[in-house]
Coordinates of C-alpha atoms (C1' of nucleotides) in Angstrom, one line a residue:
Chain A
M1 CA 6.6 84.2 -116.7
Q2 CA 10.2 84.4 -115.9
R3 CA 12.3 87.3 -117.2
V4 CA 15.0 85.2 -118.8
S5 CA 14.8 81.5 -119.8
A6 CA 16.6 78.8 -117.8
T7 CA 18.9 78.3 -120.7
K8 CA 19.9 81.9 -120.9
E9 CA 20.5 81.8 -117.1
A10 CA 22.7 78.7 -117.5
I11 CA 24.7 80.3 -120.3
L12 CA 25.3 83.5 -118.4
A13 CA 26.4 81.5 -115.3
A14 CA 28.8 79.4 -117.3
A15 CA 30.2 82.4 -119.1
L16 CA 30.7 84.1 -115.8
E17 CA 32.6 81.3 -114.2
L18 CA 34.8 80.6 -117.2
G19 CA 35.5 84.2 -117.7
A20 CA 36.7 84.6 -114.2
L21 CA 38.9 81.6 -114.6
H22 CA 40.4 82.2 -118.0
G23 CA 39.5 85.7 -118.9
I24 CA 37.1 86.7 -121.7
S25 CA 39.4 86.2 -124.6
G26 CA 40.6 83.0 -123.1
T27 CA 37.1 81.6 -122.9
T28 CA 35.6 79.9 -125.9
M29 CA 31.9 79.8 -126.8
E30 CA 32.3 76.0 -127.1
Q31 CA 33.4 75.9 -123.4
V32 CA 30.5 78.1 -122.4
A33 CA 28.1 75.8 -124.2
E34 CA 29.6 72.7 -122.6
R35 CA 29.6 74.1 -119.1
A36 CA 26.0 75.4 -119.5
G37 CA 25.0 71.9 -120.7
V38 CA 23.7 73.1 -124.1
A39 CA 25.0 73.0 -127.7
K40 CA 26.9 75.9 -129.2
G41 CA 24.0 76.6 -131.5
S42 CA 21.9 77.4 -128.4
V43 CA 24.4 79.8 -127.1
Y44 CA 24.2 81.7 -130.4
Y45 CA 20.5 81.5 -130.4
N46 CA 20.4 83.4 -127.1
F47 CA 23.4 85.8 -127.7
S48 CA 24.2 86.9 -131.2
S49 CA 27.9 87.1 -130.5
K50 CA 30.5 86.6 -127.8
D51 CA 30.8 90.3 -127.3
K52 CA 27.1 90.6 -126.6
L53 CA 27.2 87.7 -124.1
F54 CA 30.1 89.1 -122.1
G55 CA 28.9 92.7 -122.5
E56 CA 25.6 91.8 -120.9
L57 CA 27.4 90.0 -118.1
L58 CA 29.7 92.9 -117.3
T59 CA 27.1 95.6 -117.7
T60 CA 24.7 93.9 -115.4
G61 CA 27.5 93.3 -112.8
V62 CA 28.9 96.8 -112.7
S63 CA 25.4 98.2 -112.7
K64 CA 24.6 96.1 -109.6
L65 CA 27.8 97.3 -108.0
A66 CA 26.8 101.0 -108.6
Q67 CA 23.4 100.3 -107.2
T68 CA 24.8 98.7 -104.1
L69 CA 27.1 101.6 -103.5
H70 CA 24.2 104.0 -104.0
D71 CA 22.0 102.2 -101.5
A72 CA 24.8 102.0 -99.0
R73 CA 25.6 105.7 -99.3
L74 CA 22.0 106.7 -98.5
S75 CA 22.0 104.4 -95.5
A76 CA 24.3 106.6 -93.4
S77 CA 26.0 110.0 -93.4
G78 CA 29.5 111.3 -92.8
F79 CA 32.3 108.8 -92.5
A80 CA 29.7 106.1 -91.6
G81 CA 28.5 106.4 -95.2
V82 CA 32.0 105.4 -96.5
E83 CA 32.1 102.6 -94.0
A84 CA 28.7 101.4 -95.2
M85 CA 29.9 101.5 -98.8
V86 CA 33.1 99.6 -98.2
T87 CA 31.2 96.9 -96.2
A88 CA 28.4 96.6 -98.7
M89 CA 30.9 96.3 -101.6
L90 CA 32.9 93.6 -99.7
S91 CA 29.7 91.6 -99.2
L92 CA 28.8 92.0 -102.8
L93 CA 32.3 90.8 -103.8
E94 CA 32.0 87.8 -101.5
A95 CA 28.6 86.9 -102.9
N96 CA 29.9 87.3 -106.5
R97 CA 33.5 86.1 -106.5
A98 CA 33.6 85.2 -110.2
L99 CA 32.1 88.6 -111.2
S100 CA 34.6 90.4 -109.0
K101 CA 37.6 88.7 -110.7
L102 CA 36.1 89.4 -114.1
M103 CA 35.5 93.1 -113.2
A104 CA 39.0 93.6 -111.8
A105 CA 40.5 92.2 -115.0
E106 CA 38.2 94.1 -117.4
I107 CA 37.5 97.4 -115.8
F108 CA 40.5 99.2 -117.3
R109 CA 40.3 97.6 -120.8
T110 CA 40.0 100.2 -123.5
D111 CA 39.4 98.1 -126.6
R112 CA 36.1 96.3 -125.8
A113 CA 32.9 96.7 -127.7
W114 CA 31.1 97.4 -124.5
Q115 CA 33.8 99.8 -123.2
E116 CA 31.6 102.9 -123.2
S117 CA 28.8 101.5 -121.1
I118 CA 31.2 99.9 -118.7
F119 CA 33.1 103.2 -118.3
A120 CA 29.9 105.1 -117.7
L121 CA 28.8 102.6 -115.0
R122 CA 32.2 102.6 -113.4
R123 CA 32.1 106.3 -113.3
E124 CA 28.7 106.1 -111.7
A125 CA 30.0 103.9 -109.0
L126 CA 33.0 106.2 -108.4
T127 CA 30.7 109.2 -108.2
E128 CA 28.7 107.5 -105.4
I129 CA 31.9 107.3 -103.4
E130 CA 32.9 110.8 -104.4
E131 CA 29.7 112.3 -103.3
A132 CA 30.1 110.7 -99.9
L133 CA 33.5 112.3 -99.6
V134 CA 32.2 115.9 -100.2
P135 CA 31.6 116.7 -96.5
L136 CA 34.8 114.9 -95.5
V137 CA 37.5 116.7 -97.4
P138 CA 38.8 120.2 -97.2
A139 CA 36.5 122.9 -98.6
G140 CA 38.6 123.8 -101.6
T141 CA 39.1 120.2 -102.8
S142 CA 38.3 119.9 -106.5
E143 CA 36.0 117.2 -107.9
A144 CA 38.9 115.7 -109.8
M145 CA 40.8 115.2 -106.6
R146 CA 37.7 113.7 -104.9
L147 CA 37.4 111.3 -107.8
L148 CA 41.0 110.3 -107.4
M149 CA 40.3 109.6 -103.7
A150 CA 37.2 107.7 -104.6
G151 CA 39.2 105.6 -107.1
G152 CA 41.6 104.9 -104.3
I153 CA 38.9 103.7 -101.9
F154 CA 37.3 101.7 -104.7
G155 CA 40.6 100.1 -105.6
A156 CA 41.5 99.4 -101.9
T157 CA 38.2 97.6 -101.5
L158 CA 38.3 95.7 -104.8
M159 CA 42.0 94.6 -104.4
G160 CA 41.7 94.1 -100.6
G161 CA 38.5 92.1 -101.2
L162 CA 40.1 89.9 -103.9
E163 CA 43.2 89.4 -101.7
W164 CA 40.8 88.2 -99.0
L165 CA 38.7 85.9 -101.1
L166 CA 41.7 84.3 -102.8
F167 CA 44.2 84.0 -100.0
S168 CA 42.4 84.2 -96.7
P169 CA 38.7 83.4 -97.4
Q170 CA 38.2 82.1 -93.9
T171 CA 38.4 85.7 -92.5
P172 CA 35.0 87.1 -91.7
V173 CA 33.8 90.0 -93.8
S174 CA 33.7 92.2 -90.6
D175 CA 37.4 91.7 -90.1
V176 CA 38.3 92.6 -93.7
A177 CA 36.1 95.7 -93.5
A178 CA 37.8 96.7 -90.2
A179 CA 41.2 96.3 -91.7
L180 CA 40.4 98.3 -94.8
L181 CA 38.6 101.0 -92.9
F182 CA 41.4 101.3 -90.4
T183 CA 43.7 102.5 -93.1
L184 CA 41.0 104.9 -94.3
S185 CA 39.8 106.3 -91.1
G186 CA 41.6 109.2 -89.3
K187 CA 41.5 112.4 -91.2
L188 CA 38.4 111.4 -93.1
D189 CA 36.7 110.4 -89.9
A190 CA 37.7 113.7 -88.2
G191 CA 35.6 115.7 -90.7
P192 CA 36.6 118.9 -92.7
T193 CA 40.1 120.3 -92.1
P194 CA 41.8 123.4 -93.4
P195 CA 42.2 123.4 -97.2
T196 CA 45.5 122.0 -98.2
L197 CA 44.6 120.0 -101.3
G198 CA 44.1 121.3 -104.8
Chain B
M1 CA 78.1 93.2 -124.7
Q2 CA 74.5 94.0 -124.1
R3 CA 72.5 91.7 -121.9
V4 CA 69.7 91.1 -124.4
S5 CA 69.7 91.7 -128.1
A6 CA 68.0 94.6 -129.8
T7 CA 65.5 92.2 -131.4
K8 CA 64.6 90.7 -128.0
E9 CA 64.1 94.1 -126.6
A10 CA 61.9 95.1 -129.5
I11 CA 59.8 91.9 -129.1
L12 CA 59.3 92.5 -125.4
A13 CA 58.4 96.2 -126.0
A14 CA 55.8 95.2 -128.6
A15 CA 54.4 92.4 -126.5
L16 CA 54.0 94.8 -123.6
E17 CA 52.2 97.5 -125.5
L18 CA 49.9 95.1 -127.3
G19 CA 49.2 93.1 -124.1
A20 CA 48.2 96.3 -122.3
L21 CA 45.8 97.2 -125.2
H22 CA 44.2 93.8 -125.9
G23 CA 45.2 91.6 -123.0
I24 CA 47.5 88.6 -123.3
S25 CA 45.0 86.2 -124.8
G26 CA 43.8 88.9 -127.1
T27 CA 47.3 89.5 -128.5
T28 CA 48.7 87.2 -131.2
M29 CA 52.3 86.4 -131.9
E30 CA 51.8 87.6 -135.4
Q31 CA 50.8 91.1 -134.1
V32 CA 53.8 91.1 -131.8
A33 CA 56.2 90.3 -134.7
E34 CA 54.6 93.0 -136.9
R35 CA 54.9 95.6 -134.2
A36 CA 58.4 94.6 -133.3
G37 CA 59.3 94.9 -137.0
V38 CA 60.5 91.3 -137.3
A39 CA 59.1 88.0 -138.7
K40 CA 57.1 85.6 -136.5
G41 CA 59.9 83.1 -136.8
S42 CA 62.2 85.5 -135.1
V43 CA 59.8 85.9 -132.2
Y44 CA 59.8 82.1 -131.7
Y45 CA 63.6 82.1 -132.1
N46 CA 63.8 84.4 -129.0
F47 CA 60.9 83.0 -127.0
S48 CA 60.0 79.4 -127.3
S49 CA 56.3 80.1 -126.6
K50 CA 53.8 82.8 -126.0
D51 CA 53.6 81.8 -122.3
K52 CA 57.4 82.2 -122.0
L53 CA 57.3 85.7 -123.6
F54 CA 54.6 87.1 -121.4
G55 CA 55.8 85.3 -118.4
E56 CA 59.2 86.9 -118.7
L57 CA 57.5 90.3 -119.2
L58 CA 55.3 90.0 -116.1
T59 CA 57.9 88.5 -113.9
T60 CA 60.3 91.3 -114.7
G61 CA 57.6 93.9 -114.2
V62 CA 56.3 92.7 -110.8
S63 CA 59.9 92.1 -109.7
K64 CA 60.7 95.7 -110.5
L65 CA 57.6 96.8 -108.5
A66 CA 58.7 94.8 -105.5
Q67 CA 62.2 96.3 -105.7
T68 CA 60.8 99.8 -106.0
L69 CA 58.6 99.3 -102.9
H70 CA 61.6 97.8 -101.0
D71 CA 63.8 100.8 -101.8
A72 CA 61.1 103.3 -100.9
R73 CA 60.4 101.6 -97.5
L74 CA 64.1 101.9 -96.5
S75 CA 64.1 105.5 -97.5
A76 CA 61.9 106.6 -94.6
S77 CA 60.4 105.4 -91.3
G78 CA 57.0 105.6 -89.8
F79 CA 54.1 106.9 -91.9
A80 CA 56.6 108.6 -94.1
G81 CA 57.7 105.2 -95.3
V82 CA 54.1 104.5 -96.5
E83 CA 54.1 107.9 -98.2
A84 CA 57.3 107.1 -99.9
M85 CA 56.1 103.8 -101.1
V86 CA 52.8 105.2 -102.5
T87 CA 54.7 108.0 -104.3
A88 CA 57.4 105.7 -105.7
M89 CA 54.8 103.2 -106.9
L90 CA 52.8 106.0 -108.6
S91 CA 55.9 107.2 -110.4
L92 CA 56.7 103.7 -111.5
L93 CA 53.1 103.3 -112.8
E94 CA 53.5 106.6 -114.7
A95 CA 56.7 105.5 -116.2
N96 CA 55.3 102.1 -117.2
R97 CA 51.7 102.6 -118.1
A98 CA 51.4 99.6 -120.3
L99 CA 52.9 97.4 -117.7
S100 CA 50.6 98.8 -115.1
K101 CA 47.5 98.0 -117.1
L102 CA 48.8 94.5 -117.8
M103 CA 49.6 93.9 -114.2
A104 CA 46.2 95.1 -113.0
A105 CA 44.5 92.7 -115.5
E106 CA 46.7 89.7 -114.7
I107 CA 47.6 89.9 -111.0
F108 CA 44.6 87.8 -109.9
R109 CA 44.6 85.3 -112.7
T110 CA 44.9 81.7 -111.4
D111 CA 45.3 79.7 -114.6
R112 CA 48.6 81.0 -116.0
A113 CA 51.7 79.0 -116.6
W114 CA 53.7 81.7 -114.7
Q115 CA 51.1 82.0 -111.9
E116 CA 53.3 80.7 -109.1
S117 CA 56.2 83.1 -109.7
I118 CA 53.9 86.1 -110.1
F119 CA 52.0 85.2 -106.9
A120 CA 55.3 85.0 -105.0
L121 CA 56.5 88.3 -106.3
R122 CA 53.1 90.0 -105.6
R123 CA 53.3 88.6 -102.1
E124 CA 56.8 90.0 -101.8
A125 CA 55.5 93.5 -102.8
L126 CA 52.7 93.2 -100.3
T127 CA 55.0 92.2 -97.6
E128 CA 57.1 95.3 -98.1
I129 CA 54.0 97.4 -97.4
E130 CA 53.0 95.1 -94.5
E131 CA 56.4 95.5 -92.8
A132 CA 56.0 99.3 -93.0
L133 CA 52.7 99.0 -91.3
V134 CA 54.0 97.0 -88.2
P135 CA 54.8 100.1 -86.2
L136 CA 51.7 101.9 -87.3
V137 CA 48.9 99.5 -86.3
P138 CA 47.7 98.4 -82.8
A139 CA 50.0 96.0 -81.0
G140 CA 47.8 93.0 -81.2
T141 CA 47.1 93.2 -84.9
S142 CA 47.8 89.9 -86.7
E143 CA 50.0 89.5 -89.8
A144 CA 47.0 88.4 -91.8
M145 CA 45.2 91.7 -90.9
R146 CA 48.3 93.7 -91.8
L147 CA 48.5 91.9 -95.2
L148 CA 44.9 92.8 -95.8
M149 CA 45.6 96.4 -95.1
A150 CA 48.7 96.2 -97.3
G151 CA 46.5 94.8 -100.0
G152 CA 44.2 97.8 -99.6
I153 CA 47.0 100.3 -99.9
F154 CA 48.4 98.5 -102.9
G155 CA 45.0 98.4 -104.5
A156 CA 44.3 102.0 -103.7
T157 CA 47.6 103.0 -105.4
L158 CA 47.2 100.7 -108.4
M159 CA 43.6 101.6 -109.1
G160 CA 43.9 105.3 -108.2
G161 CA 47.0 105.4 -110.4
L162 CA 45.3 103.8 -113.3
E163 CA 42.3 106.1 -112.8
W164 CA 44.8 109.0 -112.9
L165 CA 46.7 107.8 -116.0
L166 CA 43.6 107.0 -118.0
F167 CA 41.2 109.8 -117.1
S168 CA 43.2 112.7 -115.8
P169 CA 46.8 112.3 -116.9
Q170 CA 47.4 116.0 -116.8
T171 CA 47.3 115.9 -113.0
P172 CA 50.9 116.0 -111.5
V173 CA 52.0 112.9 -109.6
S174 CA 52.3 115.0 -106.4
D175 CA 48.6 115.8 -106.5
V176 CA 47.7 112.2 -107.0
A177 CA 49.9 111.1 -104.2
A178 CA 48.4 113.8 -102.0
A179 CA 44.9 112.7 -102.8
L180 CA 45.6 109.0 -102.1
L181 CA 47.6 109.7 -99.0
F182 CA 44.9 112.0 -97.6
T183 CA 42.5 109.0 -97.5
L184 CA 45.2 106.9 -95.9
S185 CA 46.6 109.4 -93.3
G186 CA 45.0 110.0 -90.0
K187 CA 45.0 107.0 -87.7
L188 CA 48.1 105.5 -89.4
D189 CA 49.8 108.9 -89.2
A190 CA 49.0 109.1 -85.5
G191 CA 51.0 106.0 -84.7
P192 CA 50.0 103.1 -82.5
T193 CA 46.6 103.1 -80.9
P194 CA 45.0 100.7 -78.4
P195 CA 44.4 97.3 -79.8
T196 CA 41.0 97.0 -81.3
L197 CA 41.7 94.8 -84.3
G198 CA 42.1 91.0 -84.5
Chain C
dG1 C1' 69.7 85.1 -136.6
dT2 C1' 66.1 86.1 -139.6
dC3 C1' 63.1 85.0 -143.1
dT4 C1' 59.0 82.6 -145.8
dA5 C1' 55.9 79.0 -146.0
dT6 C1' 53.1 75.8 -143.9
dA7 C1' 51.4 72.5 -140.7
dA8 C1' 47.9 71.4 -137.2
dA9 C1' 44.6 72.8 -134.2
dT10 C1' 41.1 75.9 -132.8
dA11 C1' 38.2 80.0 -133.0
dG12 C1' 33.7 82.6 -133.9
dA13 C1' 29.8 82.1 -136.3
dT14 C1' 26.0 80.0 -139.5
dA15 C1' 22.8 76.5 -141.9
dG16 C1' 19.5 73.7 -141.6
dA17 C1' 17.3 69.3 -139.6
dC18 C1' 14.3 68.2 -135.8
Chain D
dG1 C1' 14.4 76.3 -129.1
dT2 C1' 17.9 73.0 -129.4
dC3 C1' 20.7 70.2 -131.9
dT4 C1' 24.6 68.5 -135.3
dA5 C1' 27.5 69.6 -138.9
dT6 C1' 30.3 72.7 -141.2
dC7 C1' 32.4 77.1 -143.1
dT8 C1' 35.9 80.4 -142.9
dA9 C1' 39.4 82.6 -140.6
dT10 C1' 42.7 82.7 -137.3
dT11 C1' 46.2 80.9 -134.0
dT12 C1' 50.3 78.7 -132.1
dA13 C1' 54.1 76.6 -133.5
dT14 C1' 57.5 74.4 -136.7
dA15 C1' 60.5 73.4 -140.9
dG16 C1' 63.8 74.7 -143.7
dA17 C1' 66.0 78.2 -147.0
dC18 C1' 69.1 82.0 -146.7

DNA sequence: GTCTATAAATAGATAGAC
DNA sequence: GTCTATCTATTTATAGAC
């Protein structure tokens, strides 16, 4: 009584790897079928269109990322919460390299069929970080500013993580987390300071 | 005695806008020609292939980014140098939104014809940031660690910048810079500390 | 230098046998 | 559920008139 069939799993895995290598538009359904070890007809039997296939892939992936950040945020408070989120996100990137590359390339696209749901999930992930920042920024800081900061932390982790996985994958995750957190610590770590930001 | 013809300029501009909207693989030479107001034959007269066209576009763009970071680094020392680089990069992103989106989507692709030159230029940009970090990190910090930090700062600026331009473009660049720099200040700003990083 | 027309290959998607 | 075969449209690229 498995949730999804083995064929569907194989198709999703093939699409993920090919999408990370060549982008979504650069990946053909024929290639997906070949890599999954099935015929193209079987791909269309499981996914009615290319958009549906990659939409499901990305929605699931970003959703998992948001959930990971949520769990990490609840695991610690103060700056330790941010540390936990960065570290958990790095581990997720390491365990899902293909998905990470795909996300990085697709997260700002504005012309996809699945755009709305991805944007909503991305916002969900950012909001997790933003909420962890509330007690760490000056009292008068607006939510918009906190979201920009959250975007920065998210971007630092995603790009730093991809830099790591592509160009120095032998570095242990703890070192990468330490490097990224070093650039983030300091004022955040010191707790609330007088309001100087809009 | 212009360096490039008006037609070539129009083609490059059209390719840039369309590439930012639909990705490179998702943009056709026919669309580029139409948007540039020329026939497809004229596009191929100026660029022998689609790869050459987008390769030139990206190479020029990332090169400009590296140059911008270089100039900003020389304009100030210490943490002020990092501040100058982040602010200059944000201004560049704002002035070249389409290029920014294209870069974000393409900078980690590993299957492009122009991959090597882009990777070299990206590394050049990162090295600019990395050099500015030398006097700001603990004495024993390795170059690899500094490059990871640089990747984080680069990613924070790129993603924070795109977040800004896509979702709250009314925010002035100074506020965005302040938000991103707030998360980066602190330990960096405080100068060298005892070596605790590999 | 710019155009139209077209070649040659490939894409997403469907039909229908098994 | 999975396959082969195929339809239709699109894509990169070229040829050759102007």
